[in-house]
Amino acid sequence: DLDSLPKIVVINNPQFSIDNKTFGCFDLMNDVIKIQIANRHPLDVFRTLAHELVHYQQKKSGKEMSGETGSDCENEANSVAGEIMRHYTKTIQNHGY
């Protein structure tokens, strides 16, 4: 239920993940999501995008932002992204994934 979207930058270079130790990130200062897609299953890319969109919504809601493993905002992003993907995969059962 987002009322707006951040800029989304798609990166087709695995070096991004090596350099940044992540498949995606949300730039809090510029409202930009970066997603690395090279050598990844589309559903994995979608899950990363869902995770980063949760962070975007968290920022818009004024939540305390922390990228630390186990932090409340990371746990929420992981949980909500998983829920989004469960709903999404029910809609694509016959699409070859």
mmCIF file with all atom_site columns, N, CA, C and O in Angstrom, residues 23-61:
data_model
loop_
_atom_site.group_PDB
_atom_site.id
_atom_site.type_symbol
_atom_site.label_atom_id
_atom_site.label_alt_id
_atom_site.label_comp_id
_atom_site.label_asym_id
_atom_site.label_entity_id
_atom_site.label_seq_id
_atom_site.pdbx_PDB_ins_code
_atom_site.Cartn_x
_atom_site.Cartn_y
_atom_site.Cartn_z
_atom_site.occupancy
_atom_site.B_iso_or_equiv
_atom_site.pdbx_formal_charge
_atom_site.auth_seq_id
_atom_site.auth_comp_id
_atom_site.auth_asym_id
_atom_site.auth_atom_id
_atom_site.pdbx_PDB_model_num
ATOM 1   N N  . PHE A 1 23 ? 22.727 -7.878  -2.068  1.00 0.00 ? 23 PHE A N  1
ATOM 2   C CA . PHE A 1 23 ? 22.092 -7.933  -3.380  1.00 0.00 ? 23 PHE A CA 1
ATOM 3   C C  . PHE A 1 23 ? 21.264 -6.694  -3.658  1.00 0.00 ? 23 PHE A C  1
ATOM 4   O O  . PHE A 1 23 ? 20.835 -6.462  -4.779  1.00 0.00 ? 23 PHE A O  1
ATOM 5   N N  . GLY A 1 24 ? 20.992 -5.918  -2.622  1.00 0.00 ? 24 GLY A N  1
ATOM 6   C CA . GLY A 1 24 ? 20.206 -4.708  -2.793  1.00 0.00 ? 24 GLY A CA 1
ATOM 7   C C  . GLY A 1 24 ? 20.353 -3.803  -1.593  1.00 0.00 ? 24 GLY A C  1
ATOM 8   O O  . GLY A 1 24 ? 20.752 -4.237  -0.513  1.00 0.00 ? 24 GLY A O  1
ATOM 9   N N  . CYS A 1 25 ? 20.033 -2.533  -1.805  1.00 0.00 ? 25 CYS A N  1
ATOM 10  C CA . CYS A 1 25 ? 20.115 -1.581  -0.701  1.00 0.00 ? 25 CYS A CA 1
ATOM 11  C C  . CYS A 1 25 ? 19.184 -0.406  -0.957  1.00 0.00 ? 25 CYS A C  1
ATOM 12  O O  . CYS A 1 25 ? 18.806 -0.130  -2.099  1.00 0.00 ? 25 CYS A O  1
ATOM 13  N N  . PHE A 1 26 ? 18.811 0.261   0.110   1.00 0.00 ? 26 PHE A N  1
ATOM 14  C CA . PHE A 1 26 ? 17.986 1.461   0.038   1.00 0.00 ? 26 PHE A CA 1
ATOM 15  C C  . PHE A 1 26 ? 18.821 2.622   0.547   1.00 0.00 ? 26 PHE A C  1
ATOM 16  O O  . PHE A 1 26 ? 19.272 2.620   1.684   1.00 0.00 ? 26 PHE A O  1
ATOM 17  N N  . ASP A 1 27 ? 19.029 3.592   -0.305  1.00 0.00 ? 27 ASP A N  1
ATOM 18  C CA . ASP A 1 27 ? 19.774 4.808   0.047   1.00 0.00 ? 27 ASP A CA 1
ATOM 19  C C  . ASP A 1 27 ? 18.805 5.763   0.734   1.00 0.00 ? 27 ASP A C  1
ATOM 20  O O  . ASP A 1 27 ? 17.951 6.374   0.084   1.00 0.00 ? 27 ASP A O  1
ATOM 21  N N  . LEU A 1 28 ? 18.937 5.875   2.052   1.00 0.00 ? 28 LEU A N  1
ATOM 22  C CA . LEU A 1 28 ? 18.027 6.699   2.853   1.00 0.00 ? 28 LEU A CA 1
ATOM 23  C C  . LEU A 1 28 ? 18.079 8.176   2.480   1.00 0.00 ? 28 LEU A C  1
ATOM 24  O O  . LEU A 1 28 ? 17.071 8.872   2.543   1.00 0.00 ? 28 LEU A O  1
ATOM 25  N N  . MET A 1 29 ? 19.247 8.655   2.124   1.00 0.00 ? 29 MET A N  1
ATOM 26  C CA . MET A 1 29 ? 19.424 10.078  1.848   1.00 0.00 ? 29 MET A CA 1
ATOM 27  C C  . MET A 1 29 ? 18.775 10.495  0.525   1.00 0.00 ? 29 MET A C  1
ATOM 28  O O  . MET A 1 29 ? 18.306 11.618  0.393   1.00 0.00 ? 29 MET A O  1
ATOM 29  N N  . ASN A 1 30 ? 18.757 9.600   -0.457  1.00 0.00 ? 30 ASN A N  1
ATOM 30  C CA . ASN A 1 30 ? 18.283 9.944   -1.799  1.00 0.00 ? 30 ASN A CA 1
ATOM 31  C C  . ASN A 1 30 ? 17.028 9.194   -2.232  1.00 0.00 ? 30 ASN A C  1
ATOM 32  O O  . ASN A 1 30 ? 16.569 9.368   -3.356  1.00 0.00 ? 30 ASN A O  1
ATOM 33  N N  . ASP A 1 31 ? 16.480 8.349   -1.360  1.00 0.00 ? 31 ASP A N  1
ATOM 34  C CA . ASP A 1 31 ? 15.313 7.525   -1.691  1.00 0.00 ? 31 ASP A CA 1
ATOM 35  C C  . ASP A 1 31 ? 15.517 6.754   -2.990  1.00 0.00 ? 31 ASP A C  1
ATOM 36  O O  . ASP A 1 31 ? 14.707 6.820   -3.925  1.00 0.00 ? 31 ASP A O  1
ATOM 37  N N  . VAL A 1 32 ? 16.618 5.997   -3.039  1.00 0.00 ? 32 VAL A N  1
ATOM 38  C CA . VAL A 1 32 ? 16.958 5.188   -4.204  1.00 0.00 ? 32 VAL A CA 1
ATOM 39  C C  . VAL A 1 32 ? 17.187 3.748   -3.756  1.00 0.00 ? 32 VAL A C  1
ATOM 40  O O  . VAL A 1 32 ? 17.932 3.498   -2.805  1.00 0.00 ? 32 VAL A O  1
ATOM 41  N N  . ILE A 1 33 ? 16.545 2.818   -4.443  1.00 0.00 ? 33 ILE A N  1
ATOM 42  C CA . ILE A 1 33 ? 16.784 1.400   -4.224  1.00 0.00 ? 33 ILE A CA 1
ATOM 43  C C  . ILE A 1 33 ? 17.698 0.918   -5.337  1.00 0.00 ? 33 ILE A C  1
ATOM 44  O O  . ILE A 1 33 ? 17.449 1.194   -6.511  1.00 0.00 ? 33 ILE A O  1
ATOM 45  N N  . LYS A 1 34 ? 18.740 0.183   -4.974  1.00 0.00 ? 34 LYS A N  1
ATOM 46  C CA . LYS A 1 34 ? 19.636 -0.445  -5.944  1.00 0.00 ? 34 LYS A CA 1
ATOM 47  C C  . LYS A 1 34 ? 19.488 -1.950  -5.801  1.00 0.00 ? 34 LYS A C  1
ATOM 48  O O  . LYS A 1 34 ? 19.577 -2.481  -4.690  1.00 0.00 ? 34 LYS A O  1
ATOM 49  N N  . ILE A 1 35 ? 19.247 -2.617  -6.931  1.00 0.00 ? 35 ILE A N  1
ATOM 50  C CA . ILE A 1 35 ? 19.050 -4.067  -6.950  1.00 0.00 ? 35 ILE A CA 1
ATOM 51  C C  . ILE A 1 35 ? 20.005 -4.677  -7.967  1.00 0.00 ? 35 ILE A C  1
ATOM 52  O O  . ILE A 1 35 ? 19.997 -4.299  -9.135  1.00 0.00 ? 35 ILE A O  1
ATOM 53  N N  . GLN A 1 36 ? 20.808 -5.633  -7.522  1.00 0.00 ? 36 GLN A N  1
ATOM 54  C CA . GLN A 1 36 ? 21.738 -6.346  -8.403  1.00 0.00 ? 36 GLN A CA 1
ATOM 55  C C  . GLN A 1 36 ? 21.013 -7.593  -8.913  1.00 0.00 ? 36 GLN A C  1
ATOM 56  O O  . GLN A 1 36 ? 20.504 -8.377  -8.123  1.00 0.00 ? 36 GLN A O  1
ATOM 57  N N  . ILE A 1 37 ? 20.941 -7.762  -10.252 1.00 0.00 ? 37 ILE A N  1
ATOM 58  C CA . ILE A 1 37 ? 20.141 -8.855  -10.835 1.00 0.00 ? 37 ILE A CA 1
ATOM 59  C C  . ILE A 1 37 ? 20.962 -9.958  -11.493 1.00 0.00 ? 37 ILE A C  1
ATOM 60  O O  . ILE A 1 37 ? 20.412 -11.007 -11.809 1.00 0.00 ? 37 ILE A O  1
ATOM 61  N N  . ALA A 1 38 ? 22.245 -9.743  -11.718 1.00 0.00 ? 38 ALA A N  1
ATOM 62  C CA . ALA A 1 38 ? 23.058 -10.714 -12.465 1.00 0.00 ? 38 ALA A CA 1
ATOM 63  C C  . ALA A 1 38 ? 23.113 -12.060 -11.750 1.00 0.00 ? 38 ALA A C  1
ATOM 64  O O  . ALA A 1 38 ? 23.333 -12.127 -10.536 1.00 0.00 ? 38 ALA A O  1
ATOM 65  N N  . ASN A 1 39 ? 22.883 -13.139 -12.510 1.00 0.00 ? 39 ASN A N  1
ATOM 66  C CA . ASN A 1 39 ? 23.011 -14.516 -12.016 1.00 0.00 ? 39 ASN A CA 1
ATOM 67  C C  . ASN A 1 39 ? 22.067 -14.826 -10.850 1.00 0.00 ? 39 ASN A C  1
ATOM 68  O O  . ASN A 1 39 ? 22.412 -15.616 -9.975  1.00 0.00 ? 39 ASN A O  1
ATOM 69  N N  . ARG A 1 40 ? 20.893 -14.203 -10.840 1.00 0.00 ? 40 ARG A N  1
ATOM 70  C CA . ARG A 1 40 ? 19.937 -14.440 -9.760  1.00 0.00 ? 40 ARG A CA 1
ATOM 71  C C  . ARG A 1 40 ? 18.597 -14.881 -10.337 1.00 0.00 ? 40 ARG A C  1
ATOM 72  O O  . ARG A 1 40 ? 18.193 -14.441 -11.395 1.00 0.00 ? 40 ARG A O  1
ATOM 73  N N  . HIS A 1 41 ? 17.907 -15.721 -9.607  1.00 0.00 ? 41 HIS A N  1
ATOM 74  C CA . HIS A 1 41 ? 16.565 -16.138 -9.988  1.00 0.00 ? 41 HIS A CA 1
ATOM 75  C C  . HIS A 1 41 ? 15.636 -14.930 -9.845  1.00 0.00 ? 41 HIS A C  1
ATOM 76  O O  . HIS A 1 41 ? 15.767 -14.149 -8.895  1.00 0.00 ? 41 HIS A O  1
ATOM 77  N N  . PRO A 1 42 ? 14.690 -14.764 -10.780 1.00 0.00 ? 42 PRO A N  1
ATOM 78  C CA . PRO A 1 42 ? 13.787 -13.617 -10.691 1.00 0.00 ? 42 PRO A CA 1
ATOM 79  C C  . PRO A 1 42 ? 13.059 -13.495 -9.353  1.00 0.00 ? 42 PRO A C  1
ATOM 80  O O  . PRO A 1 42 ? 12.892 -12.391 -8.832  1.00 0.00 ? 42 PRO A O  1
ATOM 81  N N  . LEU A 1 43 ? 12.652 -14.618 -8.768  1.00 0.00 ? 43 LEU A N  1
ATOM 82  C CA . LEU A 1 43 ? 11.949 -14.543 -7.487  1.00 0.00 ? 43 LEU A CA 1
ATOM 83  C C  . LEU A 1 43 ? 12.857 -14.028 -6.378  1.00 0.00 ? 43 LEU A C  1
ATOM 84  O O  . LEU A 1 43 ? 12.402 -13.330 -5.468  1.00 0.00 ? 43 LEU A O  1
ATOM 85  N N  . ASP A 1 44 ? 14.131 -14.338 -6.443  1.00 0.00 ? 44 ASP A N  1
ATOM 86  C CA . ASP A 1 44 ? 15.081 -13.816 -5.466  1.00 0.00 ? 44 ASP A CA 1
ATOM 87  C C  . ASP A 1 44 ? 15.237 -12.305 -5.638  1.00 0.00 ? 44 ASP A C  1
ATOM 88  O O  . ASP A 1 44 ? 15.295 -11.565 -4.652  1.00 0.00 ? 44 ASP A O  1
ATOM 89  N N  . VAL A 1 45 ? 15.287 -11.855 -6.884  1.00 0.00 ? 45 VAL A N  1
ATOM 90  C CA . VAL A 1 45 ? 15.361 -10.414 -7.156  1.00 0.00 ? 45 VAL A CA 1
ATOM 91  C C  . VAL A 1 45 ? 14.107 -9.727  -6.622  1.00 0.00 ? 45 VAL A C  1
ATOM 92  O O  . VAL A 1 45 ? 14.195 -8.678  -5.963  1.00 0.00 ? 45 VAL A O  1
ATOM 93  N N  . PHE A 1 46 ? 12.934 -10.310 -6.875  1.00 0.00 ? 46 PHE A N  1
ATOM 94  C CA . PHE A 1 46 ? 11.681 -9.715  -6.400  1.00 0.00 ? 46 PHE A CA 1
ATOM 95  C C  . PHE A 1 46 ? 11.642 -9.642  -4.881  1.00 0.00 ? 46 PHE A C  1
ATOM 96  O O  . PHE A 1 46 ? 11.151 -8.666  -4.305  1.00 0.00 ? 46 PHE A O  1
ATOM 97  N N  . ARG A 1 47 ? 12.156 -10.678 -4.218  1.00 0.00 ? 47 ARG A N  1
ATOM 98  C CA . ARG A 1 47 ? 12.164 -10.669 -2.762  1.00 0.00 ? 47 ARG A CA 1
ATOM 99  C C  . ARG A 1 47 ? 13.064 -9.553  -2.240  1.00 0.00 ? 47 ARG A C  1
ATOM 100 O O  . ARG A 1 47 ? 12.728 -8.862  -1.286  1.00 0.00 ? 47 ARG A O  1
ATOM 101 N N  . THR A 1 48 ? 14.224 -9.370  -2.873  1.00 0.00 ? 48 THR A N  1
ATOM 102 C CA . THR A 1 48 ? 15.114 -8.279  -2.472  1.00 0.00 ? 48 THR A CA 1
ATOM 103 C C  . THR A 1 48 ? 14.424 -6.935  -2.676  1.00 0.00 ? 48 THR A C  1
ATOM 104 O O  . THR A 1 48 ? 14.497 -6.056  -1.816  1.00 0.00 ? 48 THR A O  1
ATOM 105 N N  . LEU A 1 49 ? 13.741 -6.778  -3.799  1.00 0.00 ? 49 LEU A N  1
ATOM 106 C CA . LEU A 1 49 ? 13.025 -5.536  -4.048  1.00 0.00 ? 49 LEU A CA 1
ATOM 107 C C  . LEU A 1 49 ? 11.950 -5.309  -2.988  1.00 0.00 ? 49 LEU A C  1
ATOM 108 O O  . LEU A 1 49 ? 11.813 -4.196  -2.459  1.00 0.00 ? 49 LEU A O  1
ATOM 109 N N  . ALA A 1 50 ? 11.201 -6.343  -2.653  1.00 0.00 ? 50 ALA A N  1
ATOM 110 C CA . ALA A 1 50 ? 10.174 -6.218  -1.614  1.00 0.00 ? 50 ALA A CA 1
ATOM 111 C C  . ALA A 1 50 ? 10.799 -5.792  -0.290  1.00 0.00 ? 50 ALA A C  1
ATOM 112 O O  . ALA A 1 50 ? 10.279 -4.914  0.409   1.00 0.00 ? 50 ALA A O  1
ATOM 113 N N  . HIS A 1 51 ? 11.919 -6.389  0.064   1.00 0.00 ? 51 HIS A N  1
ATOM 114 C CA . HIS A 1 51 ? 12.630 -6.053  1.302   1.00 0.00 ? 51 HIS A CA 1
ATOM 115 C C  . HIS A 1 51 ? 13.006 -4.576  1.317   1.00 0.00 ? 51 HIS A C  1
ATOM 116 O O  . HIS A 1 51 ? 12.776 -3.867  2.308   1.00 0.00 ? 51 HIS A O  1
ATOM 117 N N  . GLU A 1 52 ? 13.577 -4.097  0.222   1.00 0.00 ? 52 GLU A N  1
ATOM 118 C CA . GLU A 1 52 ? 14.014 -2.696  0.168   1.00 0.00 ? 52 GLU A CA 1
ATOM 119 C C  . GLU A 1 52 ? 12.819 -1.741  0.142   1.00 0.00 ? 52 GLU A C  1
ATOM 120 O O  . GLU A 1 52 ? 12.892 -0.637  0.696   1.00 0.00 ? 52 GLU A O  1
ATOM 121 N N  . LEU A 1 53 ? 11.714 -2.152  -0.475  1.00 0.00 ? 53 LEU A N  1
ATOM 122 C CA . LEU A 1 53 ? 10.516 -1.318  -0.449  1.00 0.00 ? 53 LEU A CA 1
ATOM 123 C C  . LEU A 1 53 ? 9.943  -1.201  0.960   1.00 0.00 ? 53 LEU A C  1
ATOM 124 O O  . LEU A 1 53 ? 9.390  -0.158  1.331   1.00 0.00 ? 53 LEU A O  1
ATOM 125 N N  . VAL A 1 54 ? 10.087 -2.243  1.760   1.00 0.00 ? 54 VAL A N  1
ATOM 126 C CA . VAL A 1 54 ? 9.682  -2.152  3.166   1.00 0.00 ? 54 VAL A CA 1
ATOM 127 C C  . VAL A 1 54 ? 10.529 -1.087  3.863   1.00 0.00 ? 54 VAL A C  1
ATOM 128 O O  . VAL A 1 54 ? 10.000 -0.267  4.632   1.00 0.00 ? 54 VAL A O  1
ATOM 129 N N  . HIS A 1 55 ? 11.821 -1.067  3.590   1.00 0.00 ? 55 HIS A N  1
ATOM 130 C CA . HIS A 1 55 ? 12.663 -0.022  4.190   1.00 0.00 ? 55 HIS A CA 1
ATOM 131 C C  . HIS A 1 55 ? 12.212 1.374   3.750   1.00 0.00 ? 55 HIS A C  1
ATOM 132 O O  . HIS A 1 55 ? 12.191 2.312   4.560   1.00 0.00 ? 55 HIS A O  1
ATOM 133 N N  . TYR A 1 56 ? 11.835 1.516   2.496   1.00 0.00 ? 56 TYR A N  1
ATOM 134 C CA . TYR A 1 56 ? 11.327 2.796   2.010   1.00 0.00 ? 56 TYR A CA 1
ATOM 135 C C  . TYR A 1 56 ? 10.089 3.205   2.806   1.00 0.00 ? 56 TYR A C  1
ATOM 136 O O  . TYR A 1 56 ? 9.978  4.346   3.269   1.00 0.00 ? 56 TYR A O  1
ATOM 137 N N  . GLN A 1 57 ? 9.163  2.267   2.999   1.00 0.00 ? 57 GLN A N  1
ATOM 138 C CA . GLN A 1 57 ? 7.951  2.559   3.765   1.00 0.00 ? 57 GLN A CA 1
ATOM 139 C C  . GLN A 1 57 ? 8.291  2.859   5.228   1.00 0.00 ? 57 GLN A C  1
ATOM 140 O O  . GLN A 1 57 ? 7.682  3.744   5.837   1.00 0.00 ? 57 GLN A O  1
ATOM 141 N N  . GLN A 1 58 ? 9.256  2.148   5.788   1.00 0.00 ? 58 GLN A N  1
ATOM 142 C CA . GLN A 1 58 ? 9.669  2.419   7.159   1.00 0.00 ? 58 GLN A CA 1
ATOM 143 C C  . GLN A 1 58 ? 10.158 3.857   7.302   1.00 0.00 ? 58 GLN A C  1
ATOM 144 O O  . GLN A 1 58 ? 9.810  4.555   8.255   1.00 0.00 ? 58 GLN A O  1
ATOM 145 N N  . LYS A 1 59 ? 10.981 4.292   6.355   1.00 0.00 ? 59 LYS A N  1
ATOM 146 C CA . LYS A 1 59 ? 11.486 5.665   6.404   1.00 0.00 ? 59 LYS A CA 1
ATOM 147 C C  . LYS A 1 59 ? 10.338 6.658   6.321   1.00 0.00 ? 59 LYS A C  1
ATOM 148 O O  . LYS A 1 59 ? 10.275 7.618   7.092   1.00 0.00 ? 59 LYS A O  1
ATOM 149 N N  . LYS A 1 60 ? 9.408  6.425   5.375   1.00 0.00 ? 60 LYS A N  1
ATOM 150 C CA . LYS A 1 60 ? 8.276  7.332   5.208   1.00 0.00 ? 60 LYS A CA 1
ATOM 151 C C  . LYS A 1 60 ? 7.411  7.383   6.466   1.00 0.00 ? 60 LYS A C  1
ATOM 152 O O  . LYS A 1 60 ? 6.802  8.405   6.758   1.00 0.00 ? 60 LYS A O  1
ATOM 153 N N  . SER A 1 61 ? 7.382  6.285   7.215   1.00 0.00 ? 61 SER A N  1
ATOM 154 C CA . SER A 1 61 ? 6.581  6.209   8.438   1.00 0.00 ? 61 SER A CA 1
ATOM 155 C C  . SER A 1 61 ? 7.299  6.800   9.640   1.00 0.00 ? 61 SER A C  1
ATOM 156 O O  . SER A 1 61 ? 6.740  6.843   10.738  1.00 0.00 ? 61 SER A O  1
#
